[in-house]
XYZ file of C-alpha atoms in Angstrom:
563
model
C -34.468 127.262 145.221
C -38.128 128.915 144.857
C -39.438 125.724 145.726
C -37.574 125.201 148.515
C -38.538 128.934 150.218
C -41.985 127.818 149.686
C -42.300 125.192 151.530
C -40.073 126.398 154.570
C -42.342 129.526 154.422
C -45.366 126.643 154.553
C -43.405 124.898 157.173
C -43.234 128.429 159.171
C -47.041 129.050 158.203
C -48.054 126.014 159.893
C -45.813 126.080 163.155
C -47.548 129.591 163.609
C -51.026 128.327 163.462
C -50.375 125.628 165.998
C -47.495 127.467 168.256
C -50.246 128.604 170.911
C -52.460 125.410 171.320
C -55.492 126.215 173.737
C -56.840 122.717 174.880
C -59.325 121.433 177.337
C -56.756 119.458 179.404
C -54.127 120.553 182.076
C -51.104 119.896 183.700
C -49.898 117.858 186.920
C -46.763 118.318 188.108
C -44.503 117.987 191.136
C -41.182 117.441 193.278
C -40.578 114.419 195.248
C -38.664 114.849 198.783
C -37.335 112.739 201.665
C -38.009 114.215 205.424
C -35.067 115.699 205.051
C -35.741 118.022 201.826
C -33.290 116.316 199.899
C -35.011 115.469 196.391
C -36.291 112.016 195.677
C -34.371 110.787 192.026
C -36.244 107.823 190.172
C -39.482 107.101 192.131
C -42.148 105.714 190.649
C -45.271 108.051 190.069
C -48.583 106.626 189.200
C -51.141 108.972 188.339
C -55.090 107.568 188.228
C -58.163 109.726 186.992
C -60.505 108.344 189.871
C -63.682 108.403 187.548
C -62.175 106.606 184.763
C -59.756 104.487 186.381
C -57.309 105.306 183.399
C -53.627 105.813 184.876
C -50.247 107.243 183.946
C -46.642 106.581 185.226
C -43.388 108.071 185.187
C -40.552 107.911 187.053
C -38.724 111.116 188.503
C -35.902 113.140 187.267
C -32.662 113.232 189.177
C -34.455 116.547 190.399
C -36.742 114.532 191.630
C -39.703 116.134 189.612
C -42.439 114.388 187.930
C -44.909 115.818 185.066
C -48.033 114.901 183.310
C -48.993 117.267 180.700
C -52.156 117.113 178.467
C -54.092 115.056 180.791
C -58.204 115.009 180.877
C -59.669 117.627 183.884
C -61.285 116.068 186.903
C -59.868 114.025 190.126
C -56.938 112.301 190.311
C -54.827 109.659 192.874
C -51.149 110.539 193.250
C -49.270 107.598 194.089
C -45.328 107.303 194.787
C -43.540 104.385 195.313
C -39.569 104.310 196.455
C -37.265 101.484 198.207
C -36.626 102.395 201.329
C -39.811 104.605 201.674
C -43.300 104.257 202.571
C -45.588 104.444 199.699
C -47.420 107.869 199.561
C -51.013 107.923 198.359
C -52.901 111.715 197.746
C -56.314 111.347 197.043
C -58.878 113.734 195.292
C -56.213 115.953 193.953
C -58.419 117.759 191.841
C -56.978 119.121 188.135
C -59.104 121.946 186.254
C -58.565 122.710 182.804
C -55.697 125.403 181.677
C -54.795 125.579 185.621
C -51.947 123.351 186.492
C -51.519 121.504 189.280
C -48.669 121.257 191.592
C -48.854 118.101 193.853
C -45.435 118.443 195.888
C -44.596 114.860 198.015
C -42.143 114.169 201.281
C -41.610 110.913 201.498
C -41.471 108.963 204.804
C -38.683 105.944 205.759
C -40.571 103.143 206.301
C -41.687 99.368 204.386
C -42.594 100.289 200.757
C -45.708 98.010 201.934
C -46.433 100.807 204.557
C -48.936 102.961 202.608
C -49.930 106.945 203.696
C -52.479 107.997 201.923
C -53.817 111.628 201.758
C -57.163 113.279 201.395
C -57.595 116.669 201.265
C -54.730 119.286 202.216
C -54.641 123.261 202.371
C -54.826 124.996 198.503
C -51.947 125.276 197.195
C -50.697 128.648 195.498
C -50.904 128.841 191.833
C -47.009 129.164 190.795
C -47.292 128.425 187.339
C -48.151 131.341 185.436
C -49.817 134.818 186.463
C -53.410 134.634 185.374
C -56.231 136.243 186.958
C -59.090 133.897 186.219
C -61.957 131.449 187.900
C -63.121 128.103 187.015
C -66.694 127.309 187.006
C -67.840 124.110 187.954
C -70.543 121.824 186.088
C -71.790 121.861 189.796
C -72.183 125.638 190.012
C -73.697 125.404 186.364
C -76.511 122.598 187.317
C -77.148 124.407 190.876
C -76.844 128.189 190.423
C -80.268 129.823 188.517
C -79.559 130.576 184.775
C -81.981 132.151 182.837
C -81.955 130.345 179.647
C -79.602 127.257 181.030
C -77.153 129.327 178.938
C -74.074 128.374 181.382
C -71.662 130.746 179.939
C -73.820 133.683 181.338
C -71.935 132.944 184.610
C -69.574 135.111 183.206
C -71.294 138.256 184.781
C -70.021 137.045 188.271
C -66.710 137.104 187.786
C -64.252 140.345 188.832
C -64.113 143.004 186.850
C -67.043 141.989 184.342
C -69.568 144.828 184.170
C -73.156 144.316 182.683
C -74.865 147.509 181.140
C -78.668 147.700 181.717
C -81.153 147.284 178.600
C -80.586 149.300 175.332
C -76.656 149.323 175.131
C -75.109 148.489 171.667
C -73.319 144.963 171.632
C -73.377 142.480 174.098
C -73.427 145.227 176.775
C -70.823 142.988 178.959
C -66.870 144.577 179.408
C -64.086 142.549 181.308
C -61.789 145.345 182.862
C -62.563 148.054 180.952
C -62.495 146.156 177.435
C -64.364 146.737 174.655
C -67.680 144.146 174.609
C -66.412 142.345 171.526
C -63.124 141.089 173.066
C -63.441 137.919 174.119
C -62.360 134.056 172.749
C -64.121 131.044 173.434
C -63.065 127.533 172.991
C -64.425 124.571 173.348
C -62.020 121.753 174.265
C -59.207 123.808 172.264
C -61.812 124.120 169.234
C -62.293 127.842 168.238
C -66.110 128.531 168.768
C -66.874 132.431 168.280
C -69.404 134.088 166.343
C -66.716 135.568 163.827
C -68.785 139.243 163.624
C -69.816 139.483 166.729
C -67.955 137.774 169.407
C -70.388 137.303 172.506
C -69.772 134.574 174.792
C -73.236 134.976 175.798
C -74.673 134.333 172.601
C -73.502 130.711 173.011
C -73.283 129.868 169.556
C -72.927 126.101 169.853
C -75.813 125.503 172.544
C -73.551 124.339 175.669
C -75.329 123.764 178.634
C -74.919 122.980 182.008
C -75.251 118.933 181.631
C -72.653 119.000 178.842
C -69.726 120.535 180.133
C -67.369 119.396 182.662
C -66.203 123.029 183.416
C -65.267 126.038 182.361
C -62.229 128.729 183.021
C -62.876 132.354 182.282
C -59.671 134.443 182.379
C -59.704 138.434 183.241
C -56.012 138.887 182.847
C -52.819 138.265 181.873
C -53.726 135.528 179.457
C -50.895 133.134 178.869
C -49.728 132.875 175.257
C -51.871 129.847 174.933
C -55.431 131.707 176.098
C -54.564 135.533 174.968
C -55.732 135.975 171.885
C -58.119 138.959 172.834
C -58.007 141.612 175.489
C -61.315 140.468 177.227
C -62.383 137.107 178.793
C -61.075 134.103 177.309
C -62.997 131.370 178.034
C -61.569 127.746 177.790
C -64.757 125.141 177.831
C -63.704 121.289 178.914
C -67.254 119.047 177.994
C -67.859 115.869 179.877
C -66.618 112.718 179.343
C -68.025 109.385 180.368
C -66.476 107.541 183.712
C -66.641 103.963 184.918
C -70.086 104.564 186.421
C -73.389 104.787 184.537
C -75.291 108.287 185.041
C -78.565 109.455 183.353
C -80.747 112.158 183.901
C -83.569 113.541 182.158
C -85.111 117.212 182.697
C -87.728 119.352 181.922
C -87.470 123.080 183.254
C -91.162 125.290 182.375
C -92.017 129.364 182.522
C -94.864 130.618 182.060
C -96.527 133.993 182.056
C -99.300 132.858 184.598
C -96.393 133.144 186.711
C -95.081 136.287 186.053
C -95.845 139.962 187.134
C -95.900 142.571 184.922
C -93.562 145.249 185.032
C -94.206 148.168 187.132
C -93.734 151.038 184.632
C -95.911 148.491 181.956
C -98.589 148.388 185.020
C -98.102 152.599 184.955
C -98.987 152.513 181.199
C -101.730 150.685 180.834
C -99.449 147.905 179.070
C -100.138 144.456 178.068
C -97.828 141.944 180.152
C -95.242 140.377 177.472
C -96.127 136.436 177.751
C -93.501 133.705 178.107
C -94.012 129.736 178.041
C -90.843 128.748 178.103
C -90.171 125.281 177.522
C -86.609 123.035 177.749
C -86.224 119.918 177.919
C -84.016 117.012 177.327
C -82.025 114.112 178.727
C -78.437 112.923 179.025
C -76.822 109.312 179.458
C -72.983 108.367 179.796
C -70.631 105.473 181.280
C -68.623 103.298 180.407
C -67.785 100.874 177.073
C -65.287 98.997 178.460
C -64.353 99.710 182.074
C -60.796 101.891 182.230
C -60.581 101.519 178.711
C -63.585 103.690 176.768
C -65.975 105.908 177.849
C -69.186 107.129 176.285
C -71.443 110.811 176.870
C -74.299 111.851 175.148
C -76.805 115.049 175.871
C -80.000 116.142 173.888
C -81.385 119.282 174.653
C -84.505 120.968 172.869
C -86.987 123.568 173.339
C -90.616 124.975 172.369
C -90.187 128.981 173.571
C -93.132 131.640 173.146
C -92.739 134.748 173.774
C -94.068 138.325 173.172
C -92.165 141.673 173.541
C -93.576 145.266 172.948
C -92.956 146.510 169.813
C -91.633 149.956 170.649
C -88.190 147.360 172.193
C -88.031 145.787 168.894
C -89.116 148.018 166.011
C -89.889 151.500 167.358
C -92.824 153.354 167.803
C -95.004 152.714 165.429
C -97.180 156.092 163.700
C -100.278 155.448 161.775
C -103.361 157.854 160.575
C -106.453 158.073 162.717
C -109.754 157.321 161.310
C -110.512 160.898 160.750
C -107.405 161.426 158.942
C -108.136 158.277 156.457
C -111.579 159.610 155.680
C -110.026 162.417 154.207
C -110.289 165.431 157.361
C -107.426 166.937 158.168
C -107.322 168.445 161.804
C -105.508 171.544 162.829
C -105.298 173.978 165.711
C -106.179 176.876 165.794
C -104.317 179.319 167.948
C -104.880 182.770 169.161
C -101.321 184.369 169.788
C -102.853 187.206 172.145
C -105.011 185.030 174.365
C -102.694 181.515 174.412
C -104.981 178.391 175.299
C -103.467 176.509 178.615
C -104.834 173.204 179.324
C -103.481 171.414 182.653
C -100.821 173.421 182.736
C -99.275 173.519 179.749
C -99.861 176.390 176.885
C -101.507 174.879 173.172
C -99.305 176.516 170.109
C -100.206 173.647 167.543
C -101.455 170.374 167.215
C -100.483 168.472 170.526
C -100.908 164.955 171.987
C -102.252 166.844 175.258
C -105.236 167.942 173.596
C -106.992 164.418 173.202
C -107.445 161.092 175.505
C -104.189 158.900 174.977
C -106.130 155.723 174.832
C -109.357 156.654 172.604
C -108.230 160.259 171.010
C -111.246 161.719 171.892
C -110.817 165.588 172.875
C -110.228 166.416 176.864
C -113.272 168.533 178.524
C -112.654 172.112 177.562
C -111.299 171.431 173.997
C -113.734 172.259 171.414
C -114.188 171.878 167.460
C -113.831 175.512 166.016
C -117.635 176.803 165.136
C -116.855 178.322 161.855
C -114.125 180.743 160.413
C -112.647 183.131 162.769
C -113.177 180.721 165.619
C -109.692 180.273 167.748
C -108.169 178.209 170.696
C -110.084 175.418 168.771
C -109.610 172.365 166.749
C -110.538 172.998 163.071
C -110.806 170.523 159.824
C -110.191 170.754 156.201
C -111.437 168.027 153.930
C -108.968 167.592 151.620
C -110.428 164.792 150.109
C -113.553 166.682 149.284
C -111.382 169.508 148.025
C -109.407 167.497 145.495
C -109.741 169.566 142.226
C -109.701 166.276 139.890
C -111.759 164.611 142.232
C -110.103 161.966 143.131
C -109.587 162.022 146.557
C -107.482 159.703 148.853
C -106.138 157.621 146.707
C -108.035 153.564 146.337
C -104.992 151.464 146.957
C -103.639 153.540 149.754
C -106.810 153.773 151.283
C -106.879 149.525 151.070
C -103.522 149.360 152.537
C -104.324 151.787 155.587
C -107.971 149.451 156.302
C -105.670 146.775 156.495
C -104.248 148.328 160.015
C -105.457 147.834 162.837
C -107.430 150.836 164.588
C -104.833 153.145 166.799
C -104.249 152.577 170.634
C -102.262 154.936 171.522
C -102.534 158.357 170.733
C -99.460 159.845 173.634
C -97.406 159.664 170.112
C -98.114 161.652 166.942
C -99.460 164.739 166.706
C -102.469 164.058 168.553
C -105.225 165.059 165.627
C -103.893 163.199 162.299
C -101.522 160.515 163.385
C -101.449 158.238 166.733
C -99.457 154.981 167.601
C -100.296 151.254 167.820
C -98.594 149.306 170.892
C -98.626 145.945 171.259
C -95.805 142.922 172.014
C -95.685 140.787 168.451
C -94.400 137.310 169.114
C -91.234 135.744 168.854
C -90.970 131.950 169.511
C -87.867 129.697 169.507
C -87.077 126.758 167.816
C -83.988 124.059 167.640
C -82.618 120.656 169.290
C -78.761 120.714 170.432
C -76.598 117.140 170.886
C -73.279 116.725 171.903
C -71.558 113.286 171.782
C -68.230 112.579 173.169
C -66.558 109.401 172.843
C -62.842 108.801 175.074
C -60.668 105.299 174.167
C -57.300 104.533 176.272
C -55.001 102.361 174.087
C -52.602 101.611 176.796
C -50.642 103.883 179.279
C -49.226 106.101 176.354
C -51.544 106.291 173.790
C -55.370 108.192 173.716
C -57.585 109.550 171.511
C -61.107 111.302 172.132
C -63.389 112.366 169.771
C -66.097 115.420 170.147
C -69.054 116.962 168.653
C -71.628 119.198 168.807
C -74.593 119.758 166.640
C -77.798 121.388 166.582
C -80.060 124.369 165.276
C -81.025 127.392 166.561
C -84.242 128.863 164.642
C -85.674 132.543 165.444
C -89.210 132.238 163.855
C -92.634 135.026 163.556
C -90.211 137.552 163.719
C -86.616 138.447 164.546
C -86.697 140.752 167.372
C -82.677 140.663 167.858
C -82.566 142.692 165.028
C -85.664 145.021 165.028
C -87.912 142.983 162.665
C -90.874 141.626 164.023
C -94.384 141.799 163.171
C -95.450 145.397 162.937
C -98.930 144.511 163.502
C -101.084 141.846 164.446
C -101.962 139.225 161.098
C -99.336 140.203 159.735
C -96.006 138.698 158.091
C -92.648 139.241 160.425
C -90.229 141.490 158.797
C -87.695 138.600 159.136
C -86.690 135.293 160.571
C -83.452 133.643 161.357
C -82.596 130.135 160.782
C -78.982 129.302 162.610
C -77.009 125.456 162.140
C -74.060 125.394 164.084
C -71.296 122.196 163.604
C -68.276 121.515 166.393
C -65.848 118.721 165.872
C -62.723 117.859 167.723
C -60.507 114.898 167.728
C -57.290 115.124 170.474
C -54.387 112.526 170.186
C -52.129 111.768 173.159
C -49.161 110.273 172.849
C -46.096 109.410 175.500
C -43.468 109.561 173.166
C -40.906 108.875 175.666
C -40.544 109.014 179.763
C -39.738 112.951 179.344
C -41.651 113.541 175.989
C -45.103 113.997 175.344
C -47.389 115.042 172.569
C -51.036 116.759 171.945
C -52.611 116.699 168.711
C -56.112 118.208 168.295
C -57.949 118.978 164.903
C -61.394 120.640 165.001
C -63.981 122.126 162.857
C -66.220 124.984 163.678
C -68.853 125.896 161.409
C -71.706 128.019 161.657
C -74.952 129.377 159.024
C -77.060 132.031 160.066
C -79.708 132.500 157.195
C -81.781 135.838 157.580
C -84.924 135.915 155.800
C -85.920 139.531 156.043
C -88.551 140.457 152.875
C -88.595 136.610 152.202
C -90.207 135.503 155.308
C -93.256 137.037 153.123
C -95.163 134.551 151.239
C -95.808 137.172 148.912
C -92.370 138.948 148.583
C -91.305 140.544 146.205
C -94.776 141.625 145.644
C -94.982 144.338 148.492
C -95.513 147.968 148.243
C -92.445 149.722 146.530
C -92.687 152.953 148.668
C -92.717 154.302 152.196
C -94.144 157.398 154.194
C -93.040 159.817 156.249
C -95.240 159.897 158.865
C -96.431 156.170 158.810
C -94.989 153.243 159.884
C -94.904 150.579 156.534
C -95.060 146.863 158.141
C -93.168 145.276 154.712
C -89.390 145.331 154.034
C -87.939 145.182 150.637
C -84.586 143.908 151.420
C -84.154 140.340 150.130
C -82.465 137.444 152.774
C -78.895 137.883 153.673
C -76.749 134.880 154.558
C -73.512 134.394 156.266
C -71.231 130.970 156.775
C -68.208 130.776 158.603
C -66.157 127.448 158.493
C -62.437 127.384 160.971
C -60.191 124.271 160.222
C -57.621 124.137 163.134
C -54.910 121.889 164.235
C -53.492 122.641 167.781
C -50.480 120.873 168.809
C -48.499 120.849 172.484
C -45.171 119.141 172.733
C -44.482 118.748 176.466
C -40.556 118.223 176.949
C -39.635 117.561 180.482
C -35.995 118.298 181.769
C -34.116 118.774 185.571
């Protein structure tokens, strides 16, 4: 008995897991009529995917409705044949994936030889469910400008999807008022989300716009087979191979020789961040054997340098001026009943204002204090000298500070004892991406593709994502990150009978992200086990954290069709 409520909660377990089955195909479906709007019983309905050539058939129900469920995106040839009727031929009917299609037909009395055919007609209204959604093309993806080729990031043009500007936590993108971690992405049914932080934009598995066929993003009212979150969920369909051979190769270049620099960077005296970007790669596809099997395959790499400025990635950084490391301390000296103003603004304490923000060297009319007594002036105190035990500043501090470079920027600190350091430490970006795809028709009732995607993804002389670059130039980044993604999917189709038919995908997703942090140091753990308060320390003593994710899924959709 114990056995037997195991395995029907099993039985139970698995039904749940493949109830809502999220795929990358779609539906055609229909009602057959005579000129007089009486419905058309047992005509003959041949359905042809015009770039494969592969074709269905069914006859209609005494409704006179016709259905074809789980079939591949793309255009399709409705034809319907009937004794006593001319044949009807609609051309280009174009199916999109999770969007059905309804392809109505009034047939005319005529020769069954007599054929009308069809191309284009007005849109016809959505009826089948209630989303609010949009399909992007691999037309708009290939033709609209994408920085990065990242094809998802069409996204942002949709209704109701609001970007924030720089510095918001998250992805920084909300679909209707949803919080920036709601979304689902799949790729041809196959779940493909960063588990901990769900960001279509990320784009995990390195899609781009020459491997997918096309995408559908939907904003609302999800059907039970999209809405698994409250955001976007984004269904990707990738390309299959057709009866035609198509290649392309391409090669798309940035550089900073090309760029401008920012106006506010332009206002400070900044460095311009540089960026040679570099992507490149080539696709090929076609056929096997013509309307039989069908082949696609898409390589995609990339050499990416770039530089950002630090205070984006790490902070502001603080470090001791050269006066400071010799052992002088420099104060100011006040006088509460005659205040010091300089341009404007009244001198308490020590002060950026009082010195030059790119050298440190005091503005006219600020003057070293003569001797004790002296006020409104800048005074000194070797504490160094002072040191009772003579020891001074201390020999392997003093070799860590030489190690920096000199300050820059002395509009942080306190003006007299500590200053910044700006510059933009490098980043660069490192990783091929393949998809392959291969599509087999066994006859009019049986198909099977098979899908994957595979590539890396490396973040390397730093990690700016997650604040840990290079603190200064020479030396080690404070991390790297090393990513290997894996998507597989095989779909089964099978016509089980005239009104019954079946869709069986498994998939894999699997994804490492390996963070170096103190590791991406040659020398660690041998850094310096301490910090300072008022000094930035360019080490980290955290060791490399690591995180795998691996989804096994089966999807299943059993299409029965009655009336």
């Amino acid at each position: 008995m114990k056995t037997s409520i195991r395995l029907l909660l099993l039985l139970l377990l698995i039904a749940s897991a493949v109830l809502l089955a999220q795929t990358s195909t779609s539906l055609i479906s229909g009602t057959v009529r005579d000129n007089t709007g009486a419905v058309v019983p047992d005509a003959a309905v041949t359905l042809i995917h015009e770039d494969t050539g592969v074709s269905y058939k069914q006859k209609t129900t005494q409704a006179g409705m016709y259905s074809f469920p789980s079939v591949p995106v793309g255009p399709y040839t409705v034809t319907i044949e009937m004794q006593g009727f001319r044949t009807a031929r609609l051309l280009k009917k174009v199916l999109q994936v999770n969007t059905p299609l309804t392809v109505d037909v009034t047939l005319e009395l005529g020769q069954l030889s007599d054929v009308v055919s069809v191309e284009g007609s007005a849109d016809v209204i959505q009826t089948a469910n209630a989303t609010i959604g949009n399909v992007v093309t691999s037309k708009a993806a290939t033709e609209l400008p994408l920085n990065g080729r990242n094809p998802l990031a069409l996204l942002v043009l949709e209704p109701g999807v609001v970007q924030r500007s720089y510095g918001g936590a998250g992805s920084g993108i909300h679909v209707n008022g949803s919080r920036d971690r709601a979304y689902n992405v799949t790729i041809d049914g196959i779940e493909a989300n960063e588990s901990t932080v769900p960001n279509p934009m990320s784009n995990l598995y390195r899609l781009t716009p020459d491997n997918i066929q096309e995408f559908k993003v939907t904003t609302s009212n999800a059907t039970p087979e999209e809405g698994r979150n409250s955001g976007a969920n984004i269904s990707v369909a990738t390309r299959q191979g057709s009866n035609a051979f198509h290649g392309t190769a391409f090669w798309f270049l940035r550089n900073t020789a090309l760029n401008s620099n920012e106006f506010f960077a332009n206002a400070q005296g900044a460095q311009k961040p540089d960026i040679k970007m570099n992507q490149y790669g080539a696709e090929i596809s076609g056929p096997i054997k013509r309307n039989k099997t069908f082949f696609f395959f898409s390589w995609a790499d990339q050499k990416v340098n770039t530089t950002q400025p630090v205070d984006q990635t790490f902070g502001v950084i603080t470090m001791y001026t050269p006066s400071a490391l010799a052992g002088n301390h420099r104060y100011w000296v006040a006088d509460p009943k005659t205040p010091f103003v300089l341009n404007g603004q009244t001198i308490t304490r020590n002060s950026t204002a009082l010195v030059d923000r790119n050298t440190g060297a005091l503005l006219p009319g600020v003057r070293n204090c003569a001797g004790a007594g002296d006020t409104n002036c800048v005074a000194s105190y070797n504490f160094a000298a002072a040191d009772p035990k003579g020891i001074g500043v201390d020999q392997t501090i003093a070799k860590l500070f030489a190690s920096y470079p000199k300050p820059n920027n002395f509009a942080t600190g306190d003006g007299l004892n500590t200053a910044g350091y700006t510059w933009n430490p490098p980043a660069n970006f490192r990783g091929p991406n393949y998809m392959a795809r291969l599509d087999h028709q066994f006859n009019e009732n049986n198909s099977i593709f098979f899908r994957a995607l595979w590539g890396n993804y490396n973040t390397l002389k730093g990690d700016p994502l997650n604040g840990r670059p290079s603190v200064f130039p020479g030396f080690t980044p404070l991390g790297e990150v090393y990513r290997t993604t894996r998507n597989y999917a095989l779909s089964y189709r099978r016509v089980i009978s005239p009104r019954v038919v079946n869709e069986f995908t498994a998939g894999l997703s699997r994804f490492l992200f390996l963070f170096t942090q103190g590791e991406a140091n040659p020398t660690w753990p041998n850094v310096v086990p301490y910090s300072f308060n008022n000094a930035s320390l360019p080490f980290i003593n955290t060791p490399r954290t690591f995180r795998a994710v691996t989804t096994p899924q089966l999807l299943d959709n059993l299409s029965v069709i009655k009336g």
